[in-house]
Amino acid sequence: MKLMHFWKSTILATATVAVAGLSGAETNFYAQATATETNVFLGQVFNLDVIVKAAEKPDVPALESMEEFNATVLSAGKPTSAPNTWLYRFALRAKREGELTVPALRFGSVYSTAVPIVARKPETTDRMTLEQQLTKTSVYVGEPLVLKTVWDSTYQFGAIKAVDFHFPILNDNRFQILDPHEPDREKNANATGLPVHGTRVLALRKSYQEGETQHQSLEFAKVLIPKKSGKIVIPPATLLCAAEQEKDANTPKARRSAFQYPAYFDNTFFDQNVTGGDWQRIYTESQPLELDVKPLPTEGRPDLFNGMVGDFEIAVAAEPTDVRVGEPITLTITITATDFMENIFFEALRYQPYLVNRFEIPSDRSLPQLSGNSKIYTQTIRPLSTSNNEIPPIQLAYFSPTQNAYVVAESPAIPIRVSAAEEIGVFGRGNFQNRLRAVEDGIRQNYVGPELLTSKRLPLLGWAHPYAVLAFLLLPPLAVGGASLVSLFGEKKHHIQRTAKAARAFKVFRKNAAHIRTREMKSEIYRDLDGVLRAYLGDRLLLNPGALSFRDAEHGLVEAGADIRTQQELKKLFALCEAYRFTSAFDEPGDARQIVREAVRIVKTVENSLK
C-alpha cells in the first residue's frame, strides 16, 4: 500500500508539472528540482536545489504543500551564469519514515519536478541515550530555570562523526534562552565543542564505570526565562550521529585509544564525511517535558518593578563621603541573586524616588561587572545642597517566588557630609567688593555756560552726519545677524532631515536586511549585516556609520536607559560581524534567514529602548 501511495503521488505531481508546462513550452521556461540525497535518515537535513528559468525572477513559493518535511529557505533566487536563470535552495528534514515525495513547487508560471525521497529511521540502541531535565516544573513568568541536557554513550566519542543536535526549544519565542555565566568553562580541560542546533556550545565530558561497562557523557545547560504564562510542552531534543564500527577492544592499539577524548576545537563531531569505513547511523531523542508557567500577580506590584523574578540582595557603598556641593560621589551598587544572576537588571538611578531632586544624576553609566552570582554597577551622583546629610536607601523591586509576593529591598542609608561649594574669587579674595572711594575735594561740580540753553544739533564724531554714523555702526551687527539667521534656518532644516532619517531608520534596516537572506556563506551574511547594522545605528543615533563602534552605540543606549541585556546582545552581534569581516581564512555555510531574523529581533529591542 505504501508503495502504491508513493507512485500515485509521484505520478499525480508529474502530471501537474506536465499540464503546467504546456503553457510555458513555447518559451522554454522550466523549473528543475534535484535533492542532494534521496535516501535520508530521520533527523537528517538535506538540500533541495531548484533551477528556474523564467522571464522575470519569481517569488519564493509557498511551502505549505511540503506536509511531509520541515522546510527552510536557504537561497531565495540566486542568479546563475545563464541569463534569466536563478537557483532556489531549501533545507529539508523528513517528518516521518517511509517513501515520501517533495511536491511540485510553483515558480511563477512554471512548476518544479517532484522528487521522490526515501526516509529511514536510523538504528536505535540502548548504548546511547539523550536526556533532558528541568530544574523546576512550575515557575512564574520571568523566573529563570535551567534545562540540562546529558548525552550518554558507551561508544568512544573519538569514533563519532556527523553529530546533529536538534533543539526545537531554541526557536521557541515563548522563552528567552541564555547561556549560564561560566567564564572559566573554556579553560576547563574537560570542555568539548558540540554542534547544537547550528551553533557550537561547550559541554563538559565525564567518564564513569557502571558495572563492567565504561560510559562517557557530555553535559551542557541553557537558562530558560519564560515570557508567557500557560502549560508549555517542551518538545523532545533529537540526536543523529554516525558511529564507526568498533575494533577488537582487546588489541593493544584499541586499549591505548579507547578513551582518548577529543580536544575542544579538535574533534570529529563536526565532520560530515562518513564515506569509507564501516559507519553506523544512530538516532536517539529525549522525552518531552512539561512546564507550568504562572502569571505574575497584578495586585501589589510596585512602581519600580521591572520584571526581575527571584530572590535578591542589594548593597551600596559610597566614596568619598565628605564632599562639597556639586562634587561627585561614586556609588558601587552590588546586586546578588540567590540562584541566577542572568536576569538581574538594575534600572537607572534617575528612577529612584529618594535620590531625585536631591542629587544630580548623570544619564551615562558603565556596564556591570559580573562576579559569581552578583552584578556590580558603578554610578556617580552629585549633591545639590548642604542639607543632604545622607545618601538615602536605594530600592530594588522584585517578585519573590518563595514568598509569593512582591518585595522592595532597600540598602541602608549612608551618612555623608556636604559643605558649601568653594567660592571663586577675583585677585585672591572670596568676594569682589566694588567700594566707593571718598575724594578729599568732595563732589566736583560741572561748570557750564549759557550756551547750554541754545538748541543745537551736534555732529557725531565731530564731522560726520548722524545718520551716516548710525548706519555705519548698525551695518556690521545687521550683517552678522542676517548670516546667523540663514545659518540657523539651515541647521534647523538639517536637524529636521536627520530627525526624519532617524525615525525611519528601523524600517530601512528591515528592508536592507531582507536582501541578505539570499546569501549562503557566513562571511557574506555578516559582512552585509555589518554594513546594514552600522547604517541603522548611524541614522538612529545621528552618528557617522563608517567610523561607528559599539562603544559609540553603547553610549547612546545607556543615555536612553536601555537594559543591560539589550546592550550585551548588540555587543555580541557587533563582535560576530567584525569577526567575519576581518577573517577571510575561515568560512562556512550559514542560515541567512535565521541570522537575519535574530538580528532584526535585537535591533527591534534597541529601537524600543531608544523611543
Coordinates of N, CA, C and O in Angstrom, one line a residue, residues 2 52 56 81 84 151 303 341 381 422 438 471 482 486 541 553 569 576 604:
K2 N 1.9 1.2 0.8 CA 2.8 2.4 0.9 C 3.4 2.7 -0.5 O 3.6 3.8 -0.9
V52 N 15.5 27.6 -11.9 CA 14.4 28.2 -12.5 C 14.8 29.1 -13.6 O 15.6 30.0 -13.4
E56 N 10.9 36.7 -15.7 CA 11.3 37.5 -14.6 C 11.5 36.6 -13.4 O 11.0 35.5 -13.3
S81 N 25.0 31.7 -14.0 CA 25.7 32.3 -15.1 C 24.8 32.3 -16.4 O 25.1 33.1 -17.3
N84 N 18.5 34.9 -17.2 CA 17.1 34.7 -16.7 C 17.0 33.4 -16.0 O 16.0 32.7 -16.1
W151 N 24.1 13.8 27.2 CA 24.3 12.8 26.1 C 25.2 11.7 26.7 O 26.4 12.0 26.9
D303 N 6.0 50.3 41.8 CA 6.3 51.1 40.6 C 7.7 50.8 40.0 O 7.9 50.9 38.8
M341 N 22.0 35.0 38.3 CA 22.2 36.4 38.1 C 21.9 36.8 36.7 O 22.1 38.0 36.3
I381 N 27.0 60.4 41.5 CA 26.0 61.3 41.8 C 26.6 62.6 42.4 O 27.8 62.5 42.9
E422 N 33.2 75.8 47.1 CA 34.3 76.7 47.3 C 34.0 78.0 46.4 O 33.7 77.8 45.3
A438 N 36.1 107.8 48.8 CA 35.9 109.2 49.2 C 37.0 110.1 48.5 O 38.1 109.7 48.5
A471 N 24.2 104.4 10.5 CA 24.2 103.3 9.5 C 25.5 102.6 9.6 O 25.6 101.3 9.5
G482 N 22.0 88.7 10.1 CA 21.4 88.0 8.9 C 22.1 86.7 8.6 O 21.4 85.7 8.3
V486 N 20.4 83.0 8.6 CA 20.5 82.0 7.5 C 21.1 80.7 8.0 O 20.6 79.6 7.6
L541 N 21.2 57.1 15.8 CA 21.9 57.8 16.9 C 22.6 59.1 16.3 O 23.3 59.8 17.0
A553 N 27.7 53.3 20.1 CA 26.3 52.9 20.2 C 25.9 52.6 21.7 O 24.8 53.0 22.1
E569 N 23.4 41.9 23.9 CA 23.1 41.2 22.7 C 23.6 42.0 21.5 O 24.1 41.4 20.5
L576 N 30.3 39.4 16.2 CA 30.2 38.4 15.1 C 30.4 39.1 13.8 O 31.1 38.6 12.9
K604 N 15.2 45.5 16.9 CA 13.9 46.0 17.3 C 13.9 46.3 18.8 O 13.3 47.2 19.3

